[in-house]
Short mmCIF file of C-alpha atoms in Angstrom, two decimals:
data_model
loop_
_atom_site.label_atom_id
_atom_site.label_comp_id
_atom_site.label_asym_id
_atom_site.label_seq_id
_atom_site.Cartn_x
_atom_site.Cartn_y
_atom_site.Cartn_z
CA UNK A 1 -26.27 -0.60 89.65
CA UNK A 2 -23.85 1.31 86.77
CA UNK A 3 -19.82 1.56 87.80
CA UNK A 4 -19.11 5.04 89.05
CA UNK A 5 -17.16 6.44 91.96
CA UNK A 6 -19.89 6.01 94.49
CA UNK A 7 -19.79 2.24 94.49
CA UNK A 8 -15.53 1.55 94.22
CA UNK A 9 -15.38 1.44 98.20
CA UNK A 10 -18.04 -1.53 97.74
CA UNK A 11 -16.26 -3.63 95.41
CA UNK A 12 -14.57 -6.81 95.80
CA UNK A 13 -11.16 -6.75 97.24
CA UNK A 14 -9.94 -9.09 94.13
CA UNK A 15 -10.70 -5.68 92.15
CA UNK A 16 -8.04 -3.53 91.41
CA UNK A 17 -8.22 0.07 91.40
CA UNK A 18 -6.50 3.25 91.37
CA UNK A 19 -5.34 4.94 94.44
CA UNK A 20 -5.25 8.87 93.64
CA UNK A 21 -8.15 11.29 94.27
CA UNK A 22 -9.12 11.88 90.58
CA UNK A 23 -11.16 15.14 91.67
CA UNK A 24 -7.57 16.53 92.22
CA UNK A 25 -5.96 15.78 89.37
CA UNK A 26 -5.69 18.29 86.55
CA UNK A 27 -6.08 17.35 83.09
CA UNK A 28 -2.38 17.26 81.41
CA UNK A 29 -3.10 14.89 78.69
CA UNK A 30 -5.51 15.20 75.90
CA UNK A 31 -6.04 12.04 73.63
CA UNK A 32 -8.16 11.86 70.20
CA UNK A 33 -9.40 8.26 69.18
CA UNK A 34 -10.31 7.03 72.80
CA UNK A 35 -11.28 3.67 71.81
CA UNK A 36 -10.84 -0.07 73.52
CA UNK A 37 -7.38 -0.10 72.37
CA UNK A 38 -6.30 3.47 73.89
CA UNK A 39 -8.25 2.68 77.04
CA UNK A 40 -6.17 -1.17 77.68
CA UNK A 41 -2.68 0.90 76.97
CA UNK A 42 -1.74 4.46 77.06
CA UNK A 43 -4.63 5.24 79.65
CA UNK A 44 -3.86 2.05 81.86
CA UNK A 45 -0.08 2.67 81.84
CA UNK A 46 -0.89 6.54 82.96
CA UNK A 47 -3.09 5.27 85.83
CA UNK A 48 -0.59 2.98 87.13
CA UNK A 49 1.52 6.50 87.24
CA UNK A 50 -0.18 8.46 89.06
CA UNK A 51 -1.46 5.22 91.51
CA UNK A 52 2.54 5.57 91.93
CA UNK A 53 2.90 9.02 92.85
CA UNK A 54 2.58 11.22 89.55
CA UNK A 55 0.17 14.06 89.44
CA UNK A 56 -1.86 15.95 87.26
CA UNK A 57 -2.08 13.82 83.93
CA UNK A 58 -5.77 12.91 83.69
CA UNK A 59 -7.07 12.39 80.49
CA UNK A 60 -9.71 14.26 78.44
CA UNK A 61 -10.53 11.76 75.54
CA UNK A 62 -11.87 12.73 72.54
CA UNK A 63 -13.81 10.81 70.20
CA UNK A 64 -13.77 11.87 66.76
CA UNK A 65 -16.50 9.67 64.82
CA UNK A 66 -19.07 8.39 66.90
CA UNK A 67 -20.56 9.33 70.69
CA UNK A 68 -20.17 6.04 71.59
CA UNK A 69 -17.87 6.46 74.07
CA UNK A 70 -18.81 9.44 75.71
CA UNK A 71 -22.18 7.62 76.27
CA UNK A 72 -20.44 4.65 77.78
CA UNK A 73 -17.69 6.68 80.07
CA UNK A 74 -19.62 9.80 80.83
CA UNK A 75 -22.07 8.56 83.21
CA UNK A 76 -19.59 6.62 85.17
CA UNK A 77 -17.63 9.53 85.67
CA UNK A 78 -14.77 8.21 83.39
CA UNK A 79 -14.09 5.09 85.37
CA UNK A 80 -14.14 1.81 83.50
CA UNK A 81 -12.91 -1.81 83.90
CA UNK A 82 -9.66 -3.21 82.42
CA UNK A 83 -9.44 -7.09 82.31
CA UNK A 84 -6.60 -8.66 81.60
CA UNK A 85 -7.18 -12.52 80.57
CA UNK A 86 -4.58 -15.29 80.00
CA UNK A 87 -5.41 -18.87 79.59
CA UNK A 88 -8.75 -19.16 82.22
CA UNK A 89 -7.35 -16.37 84.23
CA UNK A 90 -8.47 -13.04 84.83
CA UNK A 91 -7.42 -9.91 86.60
CA UNK A 92 -9.73 -6.71 86.96
CA UNK A 93 -8.48 -3.29 87.95
CA UNK A 94 -11.10 0.07 87.75
CA UNK A 95 -9.09 2.39 85.75
CA UNK A 96 -9.41 6.19 87.17
CA UNK A 97 -6.81 8.14 84.39
CA UNK A 98 -9.83 9.50 81.96
CA UNK A 99 -12.01 12.02 83.32
CA UNK A 100 -14.13 13.27 80.75
CA UNK A 101 -14.99 12.57 77.07
CA UNK A 102 -15.77 15.04 74.46
CA UNK A 103 -17.40 14.15 71.00
CA UNK A 104 -15.48 16.30 68.65
CA UNK A 105 -18.18 17.05 65.86
CA UNK A 106 -20.29 18.34 68.33
CA UNK A 107 -17.75 19.71 71.14
CA UNK A 108 -14.33 21.16 69.04
CA UNK A 109 -14.53 24.32 70.74
CA UNK A 110 -14.38 22.48 74.43
CA UNK A 111 -11.40 20.13 73.05
CA UNK A 112 -9.73 23.26 71.48
CA UNK A 113 -10.20 24.95 75.29
CA UNK A 114 -8.49 21.41 76.94
CA UNK A 115 -5.49 21.51 74.47
CA UNK A 116 -4.92 25.74 75.08
CA UNK A 117 -4.90 24.79 78.52
CA UNK A 118 -1.51 25.40 80.50
CA UNK A 119 -1.96 22.17 82.26
CA UNK A 120 -2.07 19.94 79.05
CA UNK A 121 1.54 19.11 78.20
CA UNK A 122 0.88 16.21 76.13
CA UNK A 123 -1.56 15.51 72.75
CA UNK A 124 -1.85 11.71 71.76
CA UNK A 125 -3.49 10.09 69.37
CA UNK A 126 -4.99 6.53 68.04
CA UNK A 127 -6.98 7.70 64.98
CA UNK A 128 -5.81 4.68 62.87
CA UNK A 129 -4.23 4.77 59.64
CA UNK A 130 -7.14 6.72 57.96
CA UNK A 131 -7.54 9.18 60.62
CA UNK A 132 -4.05 10.90 59.73
CA UNK A 133 -5.79 11.94 56.25
CA UNK A 134 -2.59 10.99 53.83
CA UNK A 135 -3.61 11.38 49.96
CA UNK A 136 -1.95 10.74 47.20
CA UNK A 137 1.94 10.17 47.71
CA UNK A 138 1.21 10.02 51.17
CA UNK A 139 0.91 14.29 51.62
CA UNK A 140 -1.83 15.58 53.56
CA UNK A 141 -5.34 15.63 51.97
CA UNK A 142 -6.64 19.18 53.29
CA UNK A 143 -10.06 18.43 52.47
CA UNK A 144 -9.92 15.43 54.44
CA UNK A 145 -7.74 16.58 57.18
CA UNK A 146 -10.23 19.25 57.87
CA UNK A 147 -12.94 16.67 59.01
CA UNK A 148 -9.81 15.20 61.63
CA UNK A 149 -7.73 16.94 64.44
CA UNK A 150 -6.42 19.02 62.74
CA UNK A 151 -8.20 22.41 62.67
CA UNK A 152 -8.57 21.64 67.03
CA UNK A 153 -5.11 21.08 67.37
CA UNK A 154 -3.82 23.57 65.01
CA UNK A 155 -6.58 26.29 66.40
CA UNK A 156 -5.32 25.47 70.06
CA UNK A 157 -1.51 26.05 69.15
CA UNK A 158 -2.45 29.44 67.98
CA UNK A 159 -3.98 30.22 71.45
CA UNK A 160 -0.98 28.91 73.27
CA UNK A 161 1.32 30.84 71.66
CA UNK A 162 -0.85 34.02 71.96
CA UNK A 163 -1.04 33.14 75.50
CA UNK A 164 2.84 32.53 75.68
CA UNK A 165 2.38 29.02 76.53
CA UNK A 166 4.87 26.64 75.29
CA UNK A 167 4.21 24.10 72.86
CA UNK A 168 2.85 20.15 73.02
CA UNK A 169 3.86 17.40 73.14
CA UNK A 170 2.48 15.06 69.59
CA UNK A 171 2.34 11.42 70.28
CA UNK A 172 1.09 8.89 67.71
CA UNK A 173 0.16 5.81 69.14
CA UNK A 174 -1.12 4.53 65.78
CA UNK A 175 0.43 1.42 63.72
CA UNK A 176 2.42 3.85 61.14
CA UNK A 177 5.97 3.13 59.88
CA UNK A 178 7.70 6.20 61.35
CA UNK A 179 5.09 7.42 63.00
CA UNK A 180 5.96 10.47 64.58
CA UNK A 181 8.23 11.98 61.61
CA UNK A 182 4.99 11.38 59.56
CA UNK A 183 2.30 12.97 62.17
CA UNK A 184 5.19 16.16 62.37
CA UNK A 185 5.19 16.41 58.38
CA UNK A 186 1.69 16.37 58.12
CA UNK A 187 1.30 18.58 60.91
CA UNK A 188 3.53 21.12 59.39
CA UNK A 189 1.46 20.44 55.78
CA UNK A 190 -1.45 21.29 57.99
CA UNK A 191 -0.22 24.92 59.42
CA UNK A 192 1.49 26.06 56.09
CA UNK A 193 -2.00 26.08 54.25
CA UNK A 194 -4.12 27.06 57.11
CA UNK A 195 -1.69 29.10 59.98
CA UNK A 196 1.44 29.84 57.93
CA UNK A 197 2.70 32.28 60.76
CA UNK A 198 2.60 29.55 63.35
CA UNK A 199 4.87 27.35 61.09
CA UNK A 200 8.47 28.38 62.90
CA UNK A 201 6.83 28.22 66.42
CA UNK A 202 5.36 24.89 66.24
CA UNK A 203 8.60 23.78 64.96
CA UNK A 204 10.92 25.33 67.54
CA UNK A 205 7.97 24.59 70.45
CA UNK A 206 6.64 21.19 69.78
CA UNK A 207 8.23 17.66 69.39
CA UNK A 208 6.78 14.63 67.67
CA UNK A 209 8.09 11.70 69.05
CA UNK A 210 7.61 8.28 67.46
CA UNK A 211 6.62 4.99 69.13
CA UNK A 212 6.01 1.39 68.70
CA UNK A 213 2.94 0.26 70.84
CA UNK A 214 1.55 -3.08 70.99
CA UNK A 215 -1.35 -5.01 73.05
CA UNK A 216 -4.22 -7.38 71.37
CA UNK A 217 -7.54 -5.80 72.18
CA UNK A 218 -10.61 -7.57 70.94
CA UNK A 219 -13.81 -5.60 70.31
CA UNK A 220 -15.83 -6.35 73.51
CA UNK A 221 -18.53 -8.53 73.51
CA UNK A 222 -21.92 -8.48 75.26
CA UNK A 223 -21.28 -11.88 77.04
CA UNK A 224 -18.23 -10.53 78.27
CA UNK A 225 -20.02 -7.47 79.88
CA UNK A 226 -22.41 -10.02 81.40
CA UNK A 227 -19.82 -12.17 83.07
CA UNK A 228 -18.10 -9.21 84.26
CA UNK A 229 -21.03 -7.57 85.94
CA UNK A 230 -21.55 -10.90 87.81
CA UNK A 231 -18.10 -10.23 88.85
CA UNK A 232 -18.19 -7.14 90.34
CA UNK A 233 -21.74 -6.59 90.63
CA UNK A 234 -21.99 -3.28 88.70
CA UNK A 235 -22.42 -2.80 85.16
CA UNK A 236 -19.92 -1.43 82.74
CA UNK A 237 -21.00 -0.03 79.43
CA UNK A 238 -17.06 0.86 79.32
CA UNK A 239 -15.14 -2.53 80.21
CA UNK A 240 -12.22 -3.53 78.02
CA UNK A 241 -10.59 -6.65 77.74
CA UNK A 242 -7.08 -7.30 76.78
CA UNK A 243 -4.24 -9.88 76.89
CA UNK A 244 -1.52 -9.68 79.81
CA UNK A 245 0.97 -8.66 77.33
CA UNK A 246 1.86 -5.08 76.45
CA UNK A 247 4.58 -2.99 75.20
CA UNK A 248 5.07 0.75 74.69
CA UNK A 249 8.17 1.87 73.03
CA UNK A 250 8.50 6.06 72.98
CA UNK A 251 11.27 7.93 71.40
CA UNK A 252 12.69 10.14 74.07
CA UNK A 253 12.13 13.63 73.05
CA UNK A 254 9.53 15.57 74.88
CA UNK A 255 8.57 18.99 74.65
CA UNK A 256 7.91 19.36 78.55
CA UNK A 257 6.74 16.99 81.46
CA UNK A 258 5.35 13.73 81.02
CA UNK A 259 4.25 10.77 83.28
CA UNK A 260 7.11 8.19 84.82
CA UNK A 261 5.73 5.86 82.19
CA UNK A 262 8.99 4.18 82.32
CA UNK A 263 8.50 3.09 85.93
CA UNK A 264 5.86 0.74 84.60
CA UNK A 265 7.36 -0.85 81.91
CA UNK A 266 7.93 1.51 78.93
CA UNK A 267 11.13 1.65 76.93
CA UNK A 268 12.14 5.41 76.16
CA UNK A 269 14.90 5.19 73.85
CA UNK A 270 16.74 7.22 70.99
CA UNK A 271 15.75 5.04 68.29
CA UNK A 272 11.96 3.11 67.86
CA UNK A 273 12.49 2.33 64.57
CA UNK A 274 13.97 -1.56 65.04
CA UNK A 275 10.99 -2.10 67.51
CA UNK A 276 8.43 -0.77 64.93
CA UNK A 277 9.26 -1.98 62.15
CA UNK A 278 9.88 -6.06 64.08
CA UNK A 279 5.96 -5.46 65.17
CA UNK A 280 4.74 -3.86 62.19
CA UNK A 281 5.82 -6.73 59.57
CA UNK A 282 6.32 -9.78 62.08
CA UNK A 283 3.53 -9.36 64.57
CA UNK A 284 0.90 -7.25 62.66
CA UNK A 285 1.84 -9.05 59.00
CA UNK A 286 0.94 -12.29 60.91
CA UNK A 287 -1.92 -11.24 61.95
CA UNK A 288 -3.52 -9.75 58.43
CA UNK A 289 -2.37 -12.92 56.84
CA UNK A 290 -4.40 -14.60 59.53
CA UNK A 291 -7.36 -12.46 59.37
CA UNK A 292 -7.72 -12.70 55.39
CA UNK A 293 -6.68 -16.72 55.15
CA UNK A 294 -8.57 -17.44 58.42
CA UNK A 295 -11.74 -15.80 57.07
CA UNK A 296 -11.35 -17.42 53.62
CA UNK A 297 -10.86 -20.91 55.47
CA UNK A 298 -13.85 -20.36 57.47
CA UNK A 299 -12.73 -19.11 60.82
CA UNK A 300 -13.88 -16.42 63.33
CA UNK A 301 -11.08 -15.59 65.76
CA UNK A 302 -7.41 -15.66 65.61
CA UNK A 303 -6.82 -18.57 67.86
CA UNK A 304 -8.82 -20.65 65.57
CA UNK A 305 -6.90 -19.76 62.52
CA UNK A 306 -3.97 -20.12 64.08
CA UNK A 307 -4.64 -23.97 65.33
CA UNK A 308 -4.71 -24.64 61.56
CA UNK A 309 -1.45 -26.45 60.59
CA UNK A 310 -1.47 -24.72 56.98
CA UNK A 311 -1.84 -21.03 58.41
CA UNK A 312 0.15 -21.64 61.25
CA UNK A 313 3.03 -22.83 58.94
CA UNK A 314 1.97 -19.53 56.93
CA UNK A 315 2.28 -17.42 59.54
CA UNK A 316 5.86 -18.64 60.79
CA UNK A 317 6.91 -18.42 57.38
CA UNK A 318 5.86 -14.85 56.94
CA UNK A 319 7.84 -13.84 60.18
CA UNK A 320 10.62 -16.41 60.24
CA UNK A 321 11.41 -16.78 56.66
CA UNK A 322 10.14 -13.48 55.37
CA UNK A 323 10.07 -10.23 57.47
CA UNK A 324 13.00 -11.38 60.04
CA UNK A 325 15.79 -11.41 57.64
CA UNK A 326 14.75 -7.66 56.70
CA UNK A 327 14.94 -5.99 60.29
CA UNK A 328 17.71 -4.27 61.13
CA UNK A 329 17.26 -5.34 64.90
CA UNK A 330 19.08 -4.23 68.06
CA UNK A 331 21.84 -6.30 69.78
CA UNK A 332 19.14 -6.96 72.37
CA UNK A 333 16.00 -8.05 69.82
CA UNK A 334 16.23 -11.66 69.58
CA UNK A 335 13.69 -11.77 66.77
CA UNK A 336 13.07 -15.43 66.71
CA UNK A 337 12.05 -15.97 70.47
CA UNK A 338 9.96 -12.98 69.92
CA UNK A 339 7.97 -15.28 66.42
CA UNK A 340 7.80 -17.82 69.57
CA UNK A 341 6.43 -15.19 71.61
CA UNK A 342 3.84 -14.06 69.20
CA UNK A 343 2.36 -17.39 68.27
CA UNK A 344 1.80 -18.16 71.74
CA UNK A 345 -0.10 -15.09 72.18
CA UNK A 346 -1.96 -15.43 68.89
CA UNK A 347 -3.15 -18.87 70.00
CA UNK A 348 -4.58 -18.40 73.25
CA UNK A 349 -8.74 -18.86 72.99
CA UNK A 350 -9.01 -16.28 75.78
CA UNK A 351 -8.76 -13.27 73.75
CA UNK A 352 -11.49 -13.98 71.21
CA UNK A 353 -9.79 -11.53 68.61
CA UNK A 354 -12.10 -11.54 65.75
CA UNK A 355 -10.69 -11.67 62.39
CA UNK A 356 -12.75 -9.75 60.44
CA UNK A 357 -11.79 -7.12 63.14
CA UNK A 358 -8.38 -7.25 61.77
CA UNK A 359 -9.36 -7.61 58.34
CA UNK A 360 -10.85 -3.45 58.49
CA UNK A 361 -9.38 -0.86 56.56
CA UNK A 362 -6.63 -3.35 54.62
CA UNK A 363 -5.74 -0.66 52.04
CA UNK A 364 -4.20 1.63 54.85
CA UNK A 365 -2.36 -1.49 56.79
CA UNK A 366 -1.14 -3.74 53.77
CA UNK A 367 2.24 -1.58 52.73
CA UNK A 368 3.60 -1.29 55.99
CA UNK A 369 2.58 -4.96 57.40
CA UNK A 370 3.42 -6.76 53.64
CA UNK A 371 4.77 -4.67 51.24
CA UNK A 372 7.69 -3.27 52.75
CA UNK A 373 8.63 -6.64 53.55
CA UNK A 374 8.31 -7.71 50.47
CA UNK A 375 10.00 -5.32 48.67
CA UNK A 376 13.21 -6.08 51.21
CA UNK A 377 13.19 -9.14 50.96
CA UNK A 378 13.01 -9.54 47.33
CA UNK A 379 16.14 -7.24 47.15
CA UNK A 380 17.77 -9.53 49.36
CA UNK A 381 17.18 -12.54 47.12
CA UNK A 382 14.41 -14.08 49.51
CA UNK A 383 10.72 -15.25 47.99
CA UNK A 384 7.85 -14.30 49.69
CA UNK A 385 5.05 -17.18 49.31
CA UNK A 386 3.49 -16.78 52.63
CA UNK A 387 3.05 -12.72 51.69
CA UNK A 388 1.99 -13.66 48.18
CA UNK A 389 -0.95 -16.25 49.75
CA UNK A 390 -2.01 -13.70 52.02
CA UNK A 391 -2.28 -11.30 49.11
CA UNK A 392 -4.42 -13.54 47.49
CA UNK A 393 -6.75 -14.27 50.55
CA UNK A 394 -7.23 -10.64 50.37
CA UNK A 395 -8.41 -10.38 47.23
CA UNK A 396 -10.57 -13.51 47.84
CA UNK A 397 -11.65 -11.34 50.79
CA UNK A 398 -12.64 -8.36 48.10
CA UNK A 399 -14.62 -10.45 45.95
CA UNK A 400 -16.28 -11.93 48.81
CA UNK A 401 -17.40 -8.78 50.14
CA UNK A 402 -19.23 -9.86 53.26
CA UNK A 403 -16.61 -8.52 55.56
CA UNK A 404 -14.82 -5.50 53.24
CA UNK A 405 -14.84 -2.02 55.77
CA UNK A 406 -12.18 0.02 53.97
CA UNK A 407 -11.96 3.41 52.60
CA UNK A 408 -11.79 2.04 49.23
CA UNK A 409 -13.91 -0.45 49.69
CA UNK A 410 -16.74 -0.27 47.08
CA UNK A 411 -14.06 0.44 44.12
CA UNK A 412 -12.46 -2.56 45.33
CA UNK A 413 -15.67 -4.50 45.45
CA UNK A 414 -16.04 -3.76 41.65
CA UNK A 415 -12.54 -4.37 40.78
CA UNK A 416 -12.40 -7.77 42.74
CA UNK A 417 -13.41 -9.83 40.16
CA UNK A 418 -10.58 -8.88 37.86
CA UNK A 419 -7.43 -9.39 39.48
CA UNK A 420 -5.63 -7.54 37.11
CA UNK A 421 -7.74 -4.22 37.70
CA UNK A 422 -7.35 -4.47 41.38
CA UNK A 423 -3.15 -4.39 40.70
CA UNK A 424 -3.51 -1.99 38.48
CA UNK A 425 -5.82 0.42 40.92
CA UNK A 426 -3.59 -0.20 43.95
CA UNK A 427 -0.01 -0.17 42.25
CA UNK A 428 0.19 1.23 39.23
CA UNK A 429 -2.13 3.26 37.85
CA UNK A 430 -1.69 6.76 36.79
CA UNK A 431 -4.97 8.46 36.77
CA UNK A 432 -6.48 10.54 39.55
CA UNK A 433 -2.74 11.66 40.80
CA UNK A 434 -1.14 7.88 40.70
CA UNK A 435 -1.79 4.24 42.28
CA UNK A 436 -3.43 3.94 45.78
CA UNK A 437 0.03 2.65 47.42
CA UNK A 438 2.97 4.86 45.41
CA UNK A 439 6.44 3.25 45.11
CA UNK A 440 5.42 -0.48 45.40
CA UNK A 441 5.28 -0.48 41.12
CA UNK A 442 8.00 -3.01 41.14
CA UNK A 443 5.92 -5.41 43.31
CA UNK A 444 3.10 -5.48 40.49
CA UNK A 445 4.51 -8.68 38.48
CA UNK A 446 5.04 -10.62 41.87
CA UNK A 447 1.27 -10.72 42.75
CA UNK A 448 0.11 -10.19 39.24
CA UNK A 449 -1.34 -13.99 39.40
CA UNK A 450 -2.49 -16.35 42.34
CA UNK A 451 0.53 -18.51 44.03
CA UNK A 452 -0.17 -21.46 42.43
#
């Protein structure tokens, strides 16, 4: 039996579930990139808010690259389970916030219709770093952008203006430094190129808050789905498994209404930057270090890598000695306690977080996870031996080739036998508009030779 509305009353009492009438809720949020993270994070918070009394914040998910999530969730009326794990304990909840999933390559008109509907007030995104279609120098690559969310969102905004509707809150939930500012600039570049008469309306009517998101969500394994079926008595093709910890910090800058997420742990702040910087440089930086160094050492999972004394020490040094001194923390942020907490999360074997999953798209992640830290630390006169070790492991990862999944993977695999060629391509190249990572030329000498 497959999970669906008809079997909800028959689930065991220890399975939590939503308490609102799903059919009575309008779709107030359209979300691009409805993968496991969104279902474990923003959709979960929204489900809690609607269960507490908020109304009309149901979610239309948009899948950008594969129909898989639509095929998982639509036959289940959008329902799925979220299982939070810690050690040997597990707690499962049926999430009702997602009403439908559209596959953008085939249903772009329906996506635009949802975005242009008066009920819609928020469009959110987890499209990963590469989904923002940035080209050389960080500006919008119009060709790449035409295959992303920009055409649908731009057309929907045009229709909203024509119908005398207000703008939207556009909420990036991806691991980008200053994600709201970045998305706002890129969206203006798209409109300037494709719908120039929309730029002023967009500037006055829409808001693009910055956010920081944090929850470790491993890839769901078939074994997990089988064990869940035994527990709940139903097959859930869209099941998501995560840790108990979750954090969401949002700049309090909305164009219109929003759920009362703050009643369920979300922090609404004036400035997201200190939280975002700490997460990118500490959690994400250490995660990427453990991924590449762990794969090189023969491990598969984060908890295995962090149990290795050498890699444990490297992760600690990256966070405490290299990252923390570069972060302008708020008075309420205890970054050393944050590091303690991160190491405990990494060590939890219940998550089974694969290193090769974290290692994906390294060229999109390394600048904000390592290079920003390295630049700031070197300006302070601090060594960056942990980051240099991580960078060496990334070079090995490219040369090994088994797990490379990256937009620039083919070119980097070809160059990886010659370290100087990788350094040239990423940090120094002047051909084709500049290096892959502009603005980090000063680090070329730092990474020029392996750490002995």
